[in-house]
Structures are given as structure tokens and as C-alpha cells.
Coordinates of C-alpha atoms in Angstrom, one line a residue:
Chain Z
X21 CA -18.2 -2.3 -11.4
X22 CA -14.5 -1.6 -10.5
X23 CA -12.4 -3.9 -9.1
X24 CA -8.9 -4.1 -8.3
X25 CA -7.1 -6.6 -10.3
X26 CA -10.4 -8.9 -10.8
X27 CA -11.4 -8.8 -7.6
X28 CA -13.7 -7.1 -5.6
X29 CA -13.3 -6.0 -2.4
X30 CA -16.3 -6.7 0.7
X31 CA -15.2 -3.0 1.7
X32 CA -13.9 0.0 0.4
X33 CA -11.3 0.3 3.4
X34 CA -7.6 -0.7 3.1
X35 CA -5.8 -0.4 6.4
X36 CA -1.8 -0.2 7.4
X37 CA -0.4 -2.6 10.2
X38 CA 2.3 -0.1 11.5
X39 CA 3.3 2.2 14.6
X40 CA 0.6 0.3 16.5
X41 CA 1.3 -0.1 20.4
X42 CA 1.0 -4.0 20.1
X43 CA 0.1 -7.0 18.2
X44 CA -3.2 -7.0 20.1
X45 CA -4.1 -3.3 19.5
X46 CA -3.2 -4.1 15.6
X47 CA -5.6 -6.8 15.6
X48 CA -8.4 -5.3 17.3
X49 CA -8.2 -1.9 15.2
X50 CA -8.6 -4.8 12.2
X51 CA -11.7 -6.4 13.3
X52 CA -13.3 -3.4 14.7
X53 CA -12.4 -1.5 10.9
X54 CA -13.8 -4.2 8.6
X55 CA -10.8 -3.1 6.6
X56 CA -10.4 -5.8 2.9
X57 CA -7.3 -5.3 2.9
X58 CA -3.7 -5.0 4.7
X59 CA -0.6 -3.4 3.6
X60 CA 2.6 -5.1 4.9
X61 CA 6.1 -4.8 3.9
X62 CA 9.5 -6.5 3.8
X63 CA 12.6 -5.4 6.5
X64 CA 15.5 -7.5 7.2
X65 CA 15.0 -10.0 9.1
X66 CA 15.4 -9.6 13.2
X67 CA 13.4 -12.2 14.4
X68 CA 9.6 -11.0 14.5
X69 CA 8.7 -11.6 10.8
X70 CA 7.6 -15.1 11.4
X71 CA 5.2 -14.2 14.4
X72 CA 4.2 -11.2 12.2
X73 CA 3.6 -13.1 8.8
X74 CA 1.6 -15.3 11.4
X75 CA -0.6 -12.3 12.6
X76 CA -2.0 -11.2 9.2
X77 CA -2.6 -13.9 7.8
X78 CA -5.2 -14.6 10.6
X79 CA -7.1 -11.9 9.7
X80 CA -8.2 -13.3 6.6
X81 CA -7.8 -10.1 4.6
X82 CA -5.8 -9.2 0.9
X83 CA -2.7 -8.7 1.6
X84 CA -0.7 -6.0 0.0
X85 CA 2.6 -5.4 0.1
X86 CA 4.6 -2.5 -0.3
X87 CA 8.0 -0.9 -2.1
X88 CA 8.2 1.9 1.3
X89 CA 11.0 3.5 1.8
X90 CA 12.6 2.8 -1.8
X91 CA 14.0 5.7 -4.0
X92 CA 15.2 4.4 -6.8
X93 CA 13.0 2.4 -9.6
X94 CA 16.0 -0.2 -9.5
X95 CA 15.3 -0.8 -5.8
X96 CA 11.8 -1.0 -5.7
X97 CA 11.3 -3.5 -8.8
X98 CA 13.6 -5.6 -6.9
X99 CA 11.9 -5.1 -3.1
X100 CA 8.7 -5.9 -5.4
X101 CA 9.9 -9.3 -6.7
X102 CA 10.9 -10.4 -2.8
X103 CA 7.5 -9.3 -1.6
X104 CA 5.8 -11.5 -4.6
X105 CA 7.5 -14.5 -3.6
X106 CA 7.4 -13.7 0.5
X107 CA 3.5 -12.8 0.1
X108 CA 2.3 -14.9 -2.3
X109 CA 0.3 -12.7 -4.2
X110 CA 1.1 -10.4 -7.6
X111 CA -0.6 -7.4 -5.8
X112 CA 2.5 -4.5 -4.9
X113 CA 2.0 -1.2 -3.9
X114 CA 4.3 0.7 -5.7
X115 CA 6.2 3.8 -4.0
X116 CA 9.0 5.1 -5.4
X117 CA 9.9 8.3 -3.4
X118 CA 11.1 11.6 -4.4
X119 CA 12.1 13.6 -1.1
X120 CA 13.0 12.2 2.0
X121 CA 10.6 15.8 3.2
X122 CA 7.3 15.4 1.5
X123 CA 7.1 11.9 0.8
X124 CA 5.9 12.6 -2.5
X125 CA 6.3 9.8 -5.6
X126 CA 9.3 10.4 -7.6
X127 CA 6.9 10.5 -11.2
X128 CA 9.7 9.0 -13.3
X129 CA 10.9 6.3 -11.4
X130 CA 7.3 5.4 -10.5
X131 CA 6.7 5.1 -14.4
X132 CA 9.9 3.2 -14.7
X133 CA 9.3 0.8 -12.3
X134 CA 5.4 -0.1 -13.1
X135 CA 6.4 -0.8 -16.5
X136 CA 9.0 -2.8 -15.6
X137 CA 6.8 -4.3 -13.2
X138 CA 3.4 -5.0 -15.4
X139 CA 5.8 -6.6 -18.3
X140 CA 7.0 -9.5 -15.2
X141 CA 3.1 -10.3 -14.4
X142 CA 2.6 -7.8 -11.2
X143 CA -0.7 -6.6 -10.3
X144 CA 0.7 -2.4 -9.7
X145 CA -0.6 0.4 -7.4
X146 CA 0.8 2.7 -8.2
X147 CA 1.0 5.6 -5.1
X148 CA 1.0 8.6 -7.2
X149 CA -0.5 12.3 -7.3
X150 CA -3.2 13.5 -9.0
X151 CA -1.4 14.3 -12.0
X152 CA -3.8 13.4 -14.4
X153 CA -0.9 13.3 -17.6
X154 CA 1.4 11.0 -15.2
X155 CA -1.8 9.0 -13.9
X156 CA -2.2 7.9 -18.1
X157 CA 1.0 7.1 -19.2
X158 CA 1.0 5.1 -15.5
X159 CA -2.2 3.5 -17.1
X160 CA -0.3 3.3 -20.5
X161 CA 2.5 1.2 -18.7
X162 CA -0.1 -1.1 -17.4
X163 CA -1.4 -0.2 -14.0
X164 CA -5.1 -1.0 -13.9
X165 CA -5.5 0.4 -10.6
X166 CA -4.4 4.0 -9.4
X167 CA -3.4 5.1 -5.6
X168 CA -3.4 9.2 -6.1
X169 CA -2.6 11.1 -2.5
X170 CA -4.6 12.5 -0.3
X171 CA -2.0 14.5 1.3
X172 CA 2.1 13.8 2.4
X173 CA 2.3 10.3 4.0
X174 CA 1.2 10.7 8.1
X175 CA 0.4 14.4 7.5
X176 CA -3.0 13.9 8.3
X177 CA -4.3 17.1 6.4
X178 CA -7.1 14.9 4.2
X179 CA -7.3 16.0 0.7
X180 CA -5.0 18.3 -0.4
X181 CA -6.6 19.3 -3.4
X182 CA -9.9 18.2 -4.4
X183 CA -9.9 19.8 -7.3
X184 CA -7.2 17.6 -8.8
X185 CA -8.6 14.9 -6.9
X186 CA -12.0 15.1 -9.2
X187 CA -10.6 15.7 -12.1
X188 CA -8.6 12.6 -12.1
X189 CA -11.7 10.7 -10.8
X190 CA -13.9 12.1 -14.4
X191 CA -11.1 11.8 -16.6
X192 CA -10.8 8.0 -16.0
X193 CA -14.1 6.3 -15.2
X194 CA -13.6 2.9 -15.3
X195 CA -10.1 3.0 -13.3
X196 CA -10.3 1.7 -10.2
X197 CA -8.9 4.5 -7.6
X198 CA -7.6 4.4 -3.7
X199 CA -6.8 7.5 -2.2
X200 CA -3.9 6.7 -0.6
X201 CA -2.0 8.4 2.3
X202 CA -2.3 11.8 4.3
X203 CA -5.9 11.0 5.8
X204 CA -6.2 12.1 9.3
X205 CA -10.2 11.6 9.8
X206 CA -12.8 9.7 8.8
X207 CA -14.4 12.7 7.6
X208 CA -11.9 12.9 5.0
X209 CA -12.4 9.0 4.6
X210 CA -16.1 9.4 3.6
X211 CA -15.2 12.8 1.3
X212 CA -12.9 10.7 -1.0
X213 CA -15.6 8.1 -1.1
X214 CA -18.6 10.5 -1.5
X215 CA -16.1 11.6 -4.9
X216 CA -16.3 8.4 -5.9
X217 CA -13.1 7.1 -5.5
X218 CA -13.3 2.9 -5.1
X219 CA -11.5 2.7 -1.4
X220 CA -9.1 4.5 0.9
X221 CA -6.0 3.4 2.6
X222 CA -4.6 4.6 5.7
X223 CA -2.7 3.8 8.5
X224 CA -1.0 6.8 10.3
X225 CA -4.5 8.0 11.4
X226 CA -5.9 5.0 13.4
X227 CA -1.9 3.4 14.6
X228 CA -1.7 7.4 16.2
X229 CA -5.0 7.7 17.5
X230 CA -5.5 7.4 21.3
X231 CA -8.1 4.1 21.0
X232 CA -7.2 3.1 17.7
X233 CA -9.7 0.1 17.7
X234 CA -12.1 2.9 17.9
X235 CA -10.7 5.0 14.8
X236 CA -10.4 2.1 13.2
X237 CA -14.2 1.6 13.7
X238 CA -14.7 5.1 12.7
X239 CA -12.8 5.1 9.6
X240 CA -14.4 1.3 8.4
X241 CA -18.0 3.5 9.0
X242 CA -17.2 6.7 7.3
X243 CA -15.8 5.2 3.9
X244 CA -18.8 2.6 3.5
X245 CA -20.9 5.6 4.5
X246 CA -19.6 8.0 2.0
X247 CA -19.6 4.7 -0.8
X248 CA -23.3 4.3 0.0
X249 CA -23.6 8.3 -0.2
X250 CA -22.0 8.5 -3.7
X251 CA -24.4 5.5 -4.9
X252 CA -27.4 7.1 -3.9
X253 CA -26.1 10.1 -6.1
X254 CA -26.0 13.3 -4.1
X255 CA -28.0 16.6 -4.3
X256 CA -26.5 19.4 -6.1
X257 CA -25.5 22.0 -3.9
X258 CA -26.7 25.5 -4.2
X259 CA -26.4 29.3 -3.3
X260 CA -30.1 30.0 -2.1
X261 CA -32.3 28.9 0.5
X262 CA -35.3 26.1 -0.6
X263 CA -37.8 25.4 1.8
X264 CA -38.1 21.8 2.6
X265 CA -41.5 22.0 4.5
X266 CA -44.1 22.6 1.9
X267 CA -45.4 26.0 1.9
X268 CA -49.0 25.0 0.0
X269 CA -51.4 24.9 3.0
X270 CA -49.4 27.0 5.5
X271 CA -52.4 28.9 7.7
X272 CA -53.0 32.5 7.0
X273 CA -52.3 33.5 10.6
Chain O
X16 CA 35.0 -16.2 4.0
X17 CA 33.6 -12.8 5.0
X18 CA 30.4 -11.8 3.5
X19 CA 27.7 -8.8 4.8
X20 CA 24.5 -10.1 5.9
X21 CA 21.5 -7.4 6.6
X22 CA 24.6 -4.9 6.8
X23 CA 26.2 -6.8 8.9
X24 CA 29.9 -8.2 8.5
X25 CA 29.6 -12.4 8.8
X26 CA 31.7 -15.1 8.9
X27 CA 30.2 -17.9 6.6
X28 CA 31.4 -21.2 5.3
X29 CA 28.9 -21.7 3.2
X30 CA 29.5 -22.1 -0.3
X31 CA 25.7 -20.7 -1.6
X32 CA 23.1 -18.9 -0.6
X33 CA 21.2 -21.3 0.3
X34 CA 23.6 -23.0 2.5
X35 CA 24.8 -19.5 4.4
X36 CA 20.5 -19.4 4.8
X37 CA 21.0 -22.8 6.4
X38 CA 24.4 -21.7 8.7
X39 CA 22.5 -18.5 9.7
X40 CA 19.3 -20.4 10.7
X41 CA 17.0 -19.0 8.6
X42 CA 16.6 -22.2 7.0
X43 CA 12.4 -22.8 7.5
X44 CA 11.8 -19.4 7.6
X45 CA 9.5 -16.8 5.0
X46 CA 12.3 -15.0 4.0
X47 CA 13.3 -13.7 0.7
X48 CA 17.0 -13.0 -0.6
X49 CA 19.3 -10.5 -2.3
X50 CA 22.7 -10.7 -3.3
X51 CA 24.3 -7.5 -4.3
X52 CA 20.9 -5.4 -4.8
X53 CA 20.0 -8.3 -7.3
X54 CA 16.6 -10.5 -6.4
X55 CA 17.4 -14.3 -6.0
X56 CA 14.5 -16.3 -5.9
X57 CA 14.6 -19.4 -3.7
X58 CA 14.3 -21.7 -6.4
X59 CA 18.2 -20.7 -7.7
X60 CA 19.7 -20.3 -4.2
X61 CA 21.0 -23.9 -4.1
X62 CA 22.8 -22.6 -7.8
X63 CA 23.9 -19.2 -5.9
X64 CA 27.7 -19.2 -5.0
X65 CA 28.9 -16.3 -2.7
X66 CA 32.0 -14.8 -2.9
X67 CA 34.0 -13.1 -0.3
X68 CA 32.5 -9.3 -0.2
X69 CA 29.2 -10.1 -1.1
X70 CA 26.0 -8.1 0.7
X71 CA 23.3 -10.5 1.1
X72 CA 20.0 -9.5 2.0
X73 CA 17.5 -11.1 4.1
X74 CA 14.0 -9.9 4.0
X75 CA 11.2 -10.9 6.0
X76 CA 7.5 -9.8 6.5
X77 CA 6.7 -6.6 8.5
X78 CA 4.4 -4.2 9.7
X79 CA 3.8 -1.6 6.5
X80 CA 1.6 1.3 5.4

């Protein structure tokens, strides 16, 4: 069984706690969503982080915290070791970004930073692409867990390209994998699950919905759905038609 | 002395990190701290000295994706 860092998670969804319209709509998209875990982060202090720190922590989830918004290795490994000691917990989700446009990681600071960061005793996610070459030496600089893309951060287009996608899933079984980022439906949700990837994270795609308590819902149904789905192991597809009614005993009419 | 706090120019009198913490009153609160882009854990802020010019950073817990 994976697991993330030892631990298994109750479900496969991990949800974001931003751009919601209030405290209360954050909390009610978490307890309608089932979500395992929360992704937070760290922002100068203006006087709501104390309420906020207050919040989470109610919902009795993992909490993960993330390197947002930082473009340089330097300046994530050093977000990472405030979040450790803020957060309590090793966990970080690592982003190192490469353009301001598409969000997407910046592969060598990414590497830089996880090995920096695996040597000092954190728990890495990595938020990467499906580069399968990047996704090993990420693995070689100690990430045990992987957080490939689905799309661009808030794009909502689902998964970009499944074909990378699945080839990253088969090329390392026993790495525990989150699509991360660019979801925009929970159809998309249970697709990366049905793959057999181990959870998804979002947060764009519930905080921007019109009832985001009920997305959240949606989304906590659809990635537990598609889990189940890939557990049961799926039918092939194929090109022609096979009856499912038997045709032994049809009348001669 | 004059110091930047969050990117904002402060007057301080404090002599260490941990003190200017104290004078800003941030004392109780979940906050972690940077001097100059560099991590300082709160177990070496009473050690910390600032100097005139220095950026400190004060970090707290927010919403995230």
C-alpha cells in the first residue's frame, strides 16, 4: 500500500483553504469534502493568522504547508524551514516556480531545493510535471512522494496530458502520487484516481465554484469513486460492439 | 534604530529579534522569523542582534493551495 511519508490517509482528497468567501464557507466546503488533508501557507503577518491557524486546526485534518509563490530554490528552502517550525509537522509542499504565466515548476530549482530539503529531515512534495527523467532524479534527491500537474495552477483544464500522466504512474509503482493543481471537475478528480494515482489536491475548483460546500462534496465523492473504480480493476476498452444480454435462448420470432 | 519589518520601515529599540518580536507585539503569537532572507528559528532569537538596515520577516499561517 502507498502512503505518504508513513502515513495513510482516510481519503484520497487533499483540499486548498484559499479564495473562499468566508471562514464559514471554508469550513463547510471541509466537512462536506471529507478532504485528509489541508494545504496552508505562510504570509506576513497582518493580524488574521492566529484566528486562521485556529480554524484548521479544528478540522482535525494533515496539515500541509506550502513554498507558493517562491522562485528561487534559496527562497523556498527557507519559507520551508518557517513553515516546519510554524506548522509543526516535516510535511512541505514544495513549489518552486518558473513563469509568473504558466505556473509551471522551475525543474532545477525544484531539484535543488528537495535535496536540500530531504538532507535537513523534510518530508518533500514535490509539485512537478510529469517529466518522468525529472520525477527520478526528484526521487534520487529523496522525495518519497510525487505531486505531478494536472494542468497550470487555477486553469481548471483537468489533465493536460494523460499520456504523460500514465506513464509516470507505470514507470514508478510503489511512489506514492497526488495530482496536483489545474483540476476544474470532479470528473477530472475521479480520472486521475481511476489511473491510479494515490490522491488529488485542489483548491481553485471548489473556493471558485458558486456553492463550494457542494463541490467540495462533489469532488470528496468523485476521487473515492474513481479510487474504488481503479481497485476493482477496470474493463478494457474496445472498438466493437459486445452484447451484454445473452443471445443463447433469444426466441426465433 | 531603523530596521524593515514585513517591508515596512520601523523604528525599534530592541537590541534582538526576539525583543523587536516583543516591542512589535507579536510576542505570544505562531509566527516564524527571517532576518535578511536567512531562517531564524525561535530558539536563537534571544542570541539574534539586529543592526540598523536589517529586513526582518514575520510570517504567520494563511490560507494556501
Amino acid at each position: 500500500m502507498r502512503n505518504f511519508y508513513g502515513v495513510t490517509l482516510d481519503t484520497p482528497l487533499m483540499l486548498g483553504t484559499a479564495q473562499y468567501p468566508s471562514p464559514a464557507v471554508l469550513e463547510a466546503a471541509f466537512r462536506g469534502s471529507n478532504a485528509s488533508v489541508a494545504t496552508v501557507s505562510l504570509r506576513r503577518e497582518g493580524g488574521q493568522g492566529q484566528a486562521f491557524w485556529d480554524i484548521i486546526r479544528g478540522f482535525g485534518v494533515h496539515i500541509l504547508p506550502n513554498t507558493a509563490g517562491c522562485y528561487s530554490a534559496r527562497e523556498a528552502i527557507t519559507t520551508a524551514q518557517m513553515a516546519r517550525e510554524v506548522f509543526e509537522t516535516n510535511w512541505i509542499k514544495l513549489e518552486v516556480i518558473g513563469h509568473s504565466d504558466t505556473l509551471q515548476p522551475d525543474p532545477f530549482g525544484l531539484l535543488e531545493a528537495t535535496k536540500t530539503l530531504a538532507a535537513d529531515g523534510f518530508e518533500v512534495f514535490p509539485y512537478t510535471t510529469e517529466d518522468q527523467v525529472l520525477a527520478a532524479r526528484l526521487l534520487d534527491a529523496g522525495a518519497r512522494v510525487l505531486m505531478p500537474w494536472g494542468a497550470p495552477i487555477g486553469s481548471g483544464l483537468g489533465l493536460n496530458n494523460r499520456y504523460g500522466l500514465k506513464t509516470l504512474r507505470a514507470a514508478f509503482p510503489d511512489v506514492a502520487m497526488v495530482i496536483d493543481a489545474g483540476l476544474g471537475l470532479p470528473s477530472h478528480a475521479a480520472d486521475a484516481m481511476e489511473m491510479g494515482f494515490d490522491a488529488v489536491l485542489l483548491n481553485t475548483a471548489v473556493a471558485q465554484a458558486g456553492d463550494p460546500a457542494a463541490m467540495a462534496r462533489a469532488f470528496g465523492m468523485a476521487a473515492q469513486a474513481g479510487a474504488l473504480a481503479h481497485a476493482a480493476d477496470p474493463m478494457g476498452p474496445r472498438d466493437m460492439a459486445a452484447p451484454s444480454t445473452p443471445v443463447l435462448g433469444k426466441a426465433w420470432l | 534604530m531603523k530596521i524593515e519589518v514585513n517591508g515596512e520601515a520601523r523604528e525599534v529599540n530592541s537590541a534582538t529579534v526576539s525583543d523587536a518580536l516583543q516591542e512589535l507585539g507579536w510576542a505570544n503569537a505562531r509566527v516564524a522569523t527571517a532576518l535578511n532572507g536567512t531562517f531564524v528559528p525561535a530558539a536563537a532569537r534571544d542570541d539574534t542582534p539586529l543592526t540598523a538596515g536589517d529586513r526582518l520577516e514575520v510570517l504567520a499561517p494563511m490560507q494556501g493551495g
